[in-house]
Amino acid sequence: LNLMAEMVRQEVSDSIQAFSARDQVQASETVAAEDLVNASERIIDELIVQAIVLHQPVATDCRHLIAALRIAKDLERIGDYAVNIANHSTTLDVLELTGEEQRVIDMGHAVHTMLQEVIEAFVDQDIVMAQRVREQDVAVDELFTKIFADLLHINSQHAHLSSACTHLLFIARSMERIGDLVTDIAEEVLYIV
C-alpha cells in the first residue's frame, strides 16, 4: 500500500507539473503511469481478501485490512483524477490563458501537500496529522468555489476563452475531488488508530 501511495503521490505531482509548465510530454507520462496504479489496487485487493479468508484476522487486524482496502480504492480514484488533470492540461496547452491558471496551480500544490501529509500520517499512524489534513480540505473547497465563480464570470465576459475556462474548471474540480479523497484517507487513519 505504501508503494501504491507513493506512485499516486508522484502521479499527482507530475500532473500538476504538466499543467503548470504546459508540458505535454509529462502529461502523457502521467496518463501512462495510471496502469501501474490500477494494477497495484487489484493486487492489494486480492492480498487483503486472501488474508481475510485464510487467516480470519481478529478485530484490530481486520480493522487495518478493511481500512487498507478503502485506502487503496481512494488512491486509485486519486490517480484517475490526476489523469484527468493531465488530459485537460494537454488540451489547455494550445488555448489562450484566462488569468486563473496560477490560482489553480496553487490549489494543486495545496492538494499535493495534503496527499503527502496523509501518506505520512498513515505510515506513522499519526492522528494529529490526519486531523490537520482533514482541516486543510476546507481551504481547498473554498478556493475551488472562488475559482469556479471567477471562471464563470470570465466565460460570460470573454466568449473566446470559454473552452479554456471549461478545461480549467475540470482541472480545478479534479483537484477538489482529490482533496476530498485525501480527507477520506485521513478519516481511515483515524479509524485505524
mmCIF file with all atom_site columns, N, CA, C and O in Angstrom, residues 81-103:
data_model
loop_
_atom_site.group_PDB
_atom_site.id
_atom_site.type_symbol
_atom_site.label_atom_id
_atom_site.label_alt_id
_atom_site.label_comp_id
_atom_site.label_asym_id
_atom_site.label_entity_id
_atom_site.label_seq_id
_atom_site.pdbx_PDB_ins_code
_atom_site.Cartn_x
_atom_site.Cartn_y
_atom_site.Cartn_z
_atom_site.occupancy
_atom_site.B_iso_or_equiv
_atom_site.pdbx_formal_charge
_atom_site.auth_seq_id
_atom_site.auth_comp_id
_atom_site.auth_asym_id
_atom_site.auth_atom_id
_atom_site.pdbx_PDB_model_num
ATOM 1  N N  . TYR A 1 81  ? -8.131 10.999 -11.109 1.00 0.00 ? 81  TYR A N  1
ATOM 2  C CA . TYR A 1 81  ? -8.240 12.458 -11.189 1.00 0.00 ? 81  TYR A CA 1
ATOM 3  C C  . TYR A 1 81  ? -6.938 13.093 -11.667 1.00 0.00 ? 81  TYR A C  1
ATOM 4  O O  . TYR A 1 81  ? -6.958 14.098 -12.389 1.00 0.00 ? 81  TYR A O  1
ATOM 5  N N  . ALA A 1 82  ? -5.803 12.506 -11.305 1.00 0.00 ? 82  ALA A N  1
ATOM 6  C CA . ALA A 1 82  ? -4.517 13.011 -11.814 1.00 0.00 ? 82  ALA A CA 1
ATOM 7  C C  . ALA A 1 82  ? -4.464 12.859 -13.329 1.00 0.00 ? 82  ALA A C  1
ATOM 8  O O  . ALA A 1 82  ? -3.972 13.750 -14.038 1.00 0.00 ? 82  ALA A O  1
ATOM 9  N N  . VAL A 1 83  ? -4.979 11.749 -13.836 1.00 0.00 ? 83  VAL A N  1
ATOM 10 C CA . VAL A 1 83  ? -5.047 11.539 -15.287 1.00 0.00 ? 83  VAL A CA 1
ATOM 11 C C  . VAL A 1 83  ? -5.964 12.577 -15.930 1.00 0.00 ? 83  VAL A C  1
ATOM 12 O O  . VAL A 1 83  ? -5.650 13.131 -16.990 1.00 0.00 ? 83  VAL A O  1
ATOM 13 N N  . ASN A 1 84  ? -7.100 12.867 -15.287 1.00 0.00 ? 84  ASN A N  1
ATOM 14 C CA . ASN A 1 84  ? -7.999 13.901 -15.812 1.00 0.00 ? 84  ASN A CA 1
ATOM 15 C C  . ASN A 1 84  ? -7.273 15.241 -15.925 1.00 0.00 ? 84  ASN A C  1
ATOM 16 O O  . ASN A 1 84  ? -7.412 15.954 -16.926 1.00 0.00 ? 84  ASN A O  1
ATOM 17 N N  . ILE A 1 85  ? -6.515 15.582 -14.881 1.00 0.00 ? 85  ILE A N  1
ATOM 18 C CA . ILE A 1 85  ? -5.766 16.842 -14.893 1.00 0.00 ? 85  ILE A CA 1
ATOM 19 C C  . ILE A 1 85  ? -4.779 16.847 -16.055 1.00 0.00 ? 85  ILE A C  1
ATOM 20 O O  . ILE A 1 85  ? -4.687 17.823 -16.811 1.00 0.00 ? 85  ILE A O  1
ATOM 21 N N  . ALA A 1 86  ? -4.056 15.743 -16.221 1.00 0.00 ? 86  ALA A N  1
ATOM 22 C CA . ALA A 1 86  ? -3.070 15.649 -17.303 1.00 0.00 ? 86  ALA A CA 1
ATOM 23 C C  . ALA A 1 86  ? -3.737 15.762 -18.672 1.00 0.00 ? 86  ALA A C  1
ATOM 24 O O  . ALA A 1 86  ? -3.245 16.467 -19.565 1.00 0.00 ? 86  ALA A O  1
ATOM 25 N N  . ASN A 1 87  ? -4.866 15.083 -18.847 1.00 0.00 ? 87  ASN A N  1
ATOM 26 C CA . ASN A 1 87  ? -5.562 15.125 -20.139 1.00 0.00 ? 87  ASN A CA 1
ATOM 27 C C  . ASN A 1 87  ? -6.061 16.538 -20.469 1.00 0.00 ? 87  ASN A C  1
ATOM 28 O O  . ASN A 1 87  ? -5.913 17.006 -21.602 1.00 0.00 ? 87  ASN A O  1
ATOM 29 N N  . HIS A 1 88  ? -6.658 17.202 -19.500 1.00 0.00 ? 88  HIS A N  1
ATOM 30 C CA . HIS A 1 88  ? -7.138 18.568 -19.741 1.00 0.00 ? 88  HIS A CA 1
ATOM 31 C C  . HIS A 1 88  ? -5.966 19.531 -19.936 1.00 0.00 ? 88  HIS A C  1
ATOM 32 O O  . HIS A 1 88  ? -6.071 20.493 -20.697 1.00 0.00 ? 88  HIS A O  1
ATOM 33 N N  . SER A 1 89  ? -4.847 19.260 -19.280 1.00 0.00 ? 89  SER A N  1
ATOM 34 C CA . SER A 1 89  ? -3.654 20.100 -19.452 1.00 0.00 ? 89  SER A CA 1
ATOM 35 C C  . SER A 1 89  ? -3.152 20.050 -20.882 1.00 0.00 ? 89  SER A C  1
ATOM 36 O O  . SER A 1 89  ? -2.718 21.061 -21.439 1.00 0.00 ? 89  SER A O  1
ATOM 37 N N  . THR A 1 90  ? -3.217 18.865 -21.474 1.00 0.00 ? 90  THR A N  1
ATOM 38 C CA . THR A 1 90  ? -2.773 18.700 -22.862 1.00 0.00 ? 90  THR A CA 1
ATOM 39 C C  . THR A 1 90  ? -3.593 19.584 -23.794 1.00 0.00 ? 90  THR A C  1
ATOM 40 O O  . THR A 1 90  ? -3.053 20.234 -24.683 1.00 0.00 ? 90  THR A O  1
ATOM 41 N N  . THR A 1 91  ? -4.895 19.642 -23.562 1.00 0.00 ? 91  THR A N  1
ATOM 42 C CA . THR A 1 91  ? -5.764 20.487 -24.384 1.00 0.00 ? 91  THR A CA 1
ATOM 43 C C  . THR A 1 91  ? -5.508 21.963 -24.099 1.00 0.00 ? 91  THR A C  1
ATOM 44 O O  . THR A 1 91  ? -5.448 22.788 -25.016 1.00 0.00 ? 91  THR A O  1
ATOM 45 N N  . LEU A 1 92  ? -5.344 22.304 -22.823 1.00 0.00 ? 92  LEU A N  1
ATOM 46 C CA . LEU A 1 92  ? -5.121 23.708 -22.448 1.00 0.00 ? 92  LEU A CA 1
ATOM 47 C C  . LEU A 1 92  ? -3.832 24.265 -23.044 1.00 0.00 ? 92  LEU A C  1
ATOM 48 O O  . LEU A 1 92  ? -3.718 25.474 -23.238 1.00 0.00 ? 92  LEU A O  1
ATOM 49 N N  . ASP A 1 93  ? -2.895 23.402 -23.319 1.00 0.00 ? 93  ASP A N  1
ATOM 50 C CA . ASP A 1 93  ? -1.594 23.821 -23.828 1.00 0.00 ? 93  ASP A CA 1
ATOM 51 C C  . ASP A 1 93  ? -1.711 24.676 -25.087 1.00 0.00 ? 93  ASP A C  1
ATOM 52 O O  . ASP A 1 93  ? -0.883 25.547 -25.332 1.00 0.00 ? 93  ASP A O  1
ATOM 53 N N  . VAL A 1 94  ? -2.749 24.442 -25.873 1.00 0.00 ? 94  VAL A N  1
ATOM 54 C CA . VAL A 1 94  ? -2.902 25.175 -27.134 1.00 0.00 ? 94  VAL A CA 1
ATOM 55 C C  . VAL A 1 94  ? -3.938 26.305 -27.033 1.00 0.00 ? 94  VAL A C  1
ATOM 56 O O  . VAL A 1 94  ? -4.226 26.964 -28.032 1.00 0.00 ? 94  VAL A O  1
ATOM 57 N N  . LEU A 1 95  ? -4.480 26.521 -25.840 1.00 0.00 ? 95  LEU A N  1
ATOM 58 C CA . LEU A 1 95  ? -5.504 27.546 -25.671 1.00 0.00 ? 95  LEU A CA 1
ATOM 59 C C  . LEU A 1 95  ? -4.936 28.783 -24.980 1.00 0.00 ? 95  LEU A C  1
ATOM 60 O O  . LEU A 1 95  ? -3.916 28.726 -24.301 1.00 0.00 ? 95  LEU A O  1
ATOM 61 N N  . GLU A 1 96  ? -5.646 29.885 -25.140 1.00 0.00 ? 96  GLU A N  1
ATOM 62 C CA . GLU A 1 96  ? -5.229 31.154 -24.549 1.00 0.00 ? 96  GLU A CA 1
ATOM 63 C C  . GLU A 1 96  ? -5.393 31.121 -23.030 1.00 0.00 ? 96  GLU A C  1
ATOM 64 O O  . GLU A 1 96  ? -6.294 30.471 -22.499 1.00 0.00 ? 96  GLU A O  1
ATOM 65 N N  . LEU A 1 97  ? -4.520 31.832 -22.321 1.00 0.00 ? 97  LEU A N  1
ATOM 66 C CA . LEU A 1 97  ? -4.575 31.895 -20.862 1.00 0.00 ? 97  LEU A CA 1
ATOM 67 C C  . LEU A 1 97  ? -5.775 32.720 -20.408 1.00 0.00 ? 97  LEU A C  1
ATOM 68 O O  . LEU A 1 97  ? -6.164 33.691 -21.054 1.00 0.00 ? 97  LEU A O  1
ATOM 69 N N  . THR A 1 98  ? -6.338 32.339 -19.264 1.00 0.00 ? 98  THR A N  1
ATOM 70 C CA . THR A 1 98  ? -7.503 33.045 -18.728 1.00 0.00 ? 98  THR A CA 1
ATOM 71 C C  . THR A 1 98  ? -7.142 33.997 -17.584 1.00 0.00 ? 98  THR A C  1
ATOM 72 O O  . THR A 1 98  ? -7.932 34.863 -17.236 1.00 0.00 ? 98  THR A O  1
ATOM 73 N N  . GLY A 1 99  ? -5.994 33.785 -16.970 1.00 0.00 ? 99  GLY A N  1
ATOM 74 C CA . GLY A 1 99  ? -5.617 34.565 -15.799 1.00 0.00 ? 99  GLY A CA 1
ATOM 75 C C  . GLY A 1 99  ? -5.880 33.831 -14.493 1.00 0.00 ? 99  GLY A C  1
ATOM 76 O O  . GLY A 1 99  ? -5.457 34.279 -13.425 1.00 0.00 ? 99  GLY A O  1
ATOM 77 N N  . GLU A 1 100 ? -6.577 32.714 -14.556 1.00 0.00 ? 100 GLU A N  1
ATOM 78 C CA . GLU A 1 100 ? -6.886 31.928 -13.354 1.00 0.00 ? 100 GLU A CA 1
ATOM 79 C C  . GLU A 1 100 ? -5.913 30.758 -13.161 1.00 0.00 ? 100 GLU A C  1
ATOM 80 O O  . GLU A 1 100 ? -6.001 30.038 -12.161 1.00 0.00 ? 100 GLU A O  1
ATOM 81 N N  . GLU A 1 101 ? -5.010 30.575 -14.087 1.00 0.00 ? 101 GLU A N  1
ATOM 82 C CA . GLU A 1 101 ? -4.127 29.406 -14.051 1.00 0.00 ? 101 GLU A CA 1
ATOM 83 C C  . GLU A 1 101 ? -3.316 29.308 -12.754 1.00 0.00 ? 101 GLU A C  1
ATOM 84 O O  . GLU A 1 101 ? -3.220 28.222 -12.159 1.00 0.00 ? 101 GLU A O  1
ATOM 85 N N  . GLN A 1 102 ? -2.766 30.423 -12.291 1.00 0.00 ? 102 GLN A N  1
ATOM 86 C CA . GLN A 1 102 ? -1.916 30.373 -11.095 1.00 0.00 ? 102 GLN A CA 1
ATOM 87 C C  . GLN A 1 102 ? -2.698 29.950 -9.863  1.00 0.00 ? 102 GLN A C  1
ATOM 88 O O  . GLN A 1 102 ? -2.200 29.194 -9.032  1.00 0.00 ? 102 GLN A O  1
ATOM 89 N N  . ARG A 1 103 ? -3.920 30.415 -9.743  1.00 0.00 ? 103 ARG A N  1
ATOM 90 C CA . ARG A 1 103 ? -4.732 30.007 -8.583  1.00 0.00 ? 103 ARG A CA 1
ATOM 91 C C  . ARG A 1 103 ? -5.036 28.511 -8.627  1.00 0.00 ? 103 ARG A C  1
ATOM 92 O O  . ARG A 1 103 ? -5.065 27.840 -7.584  1.00 0.00 ? 103 ARG A O  1
#
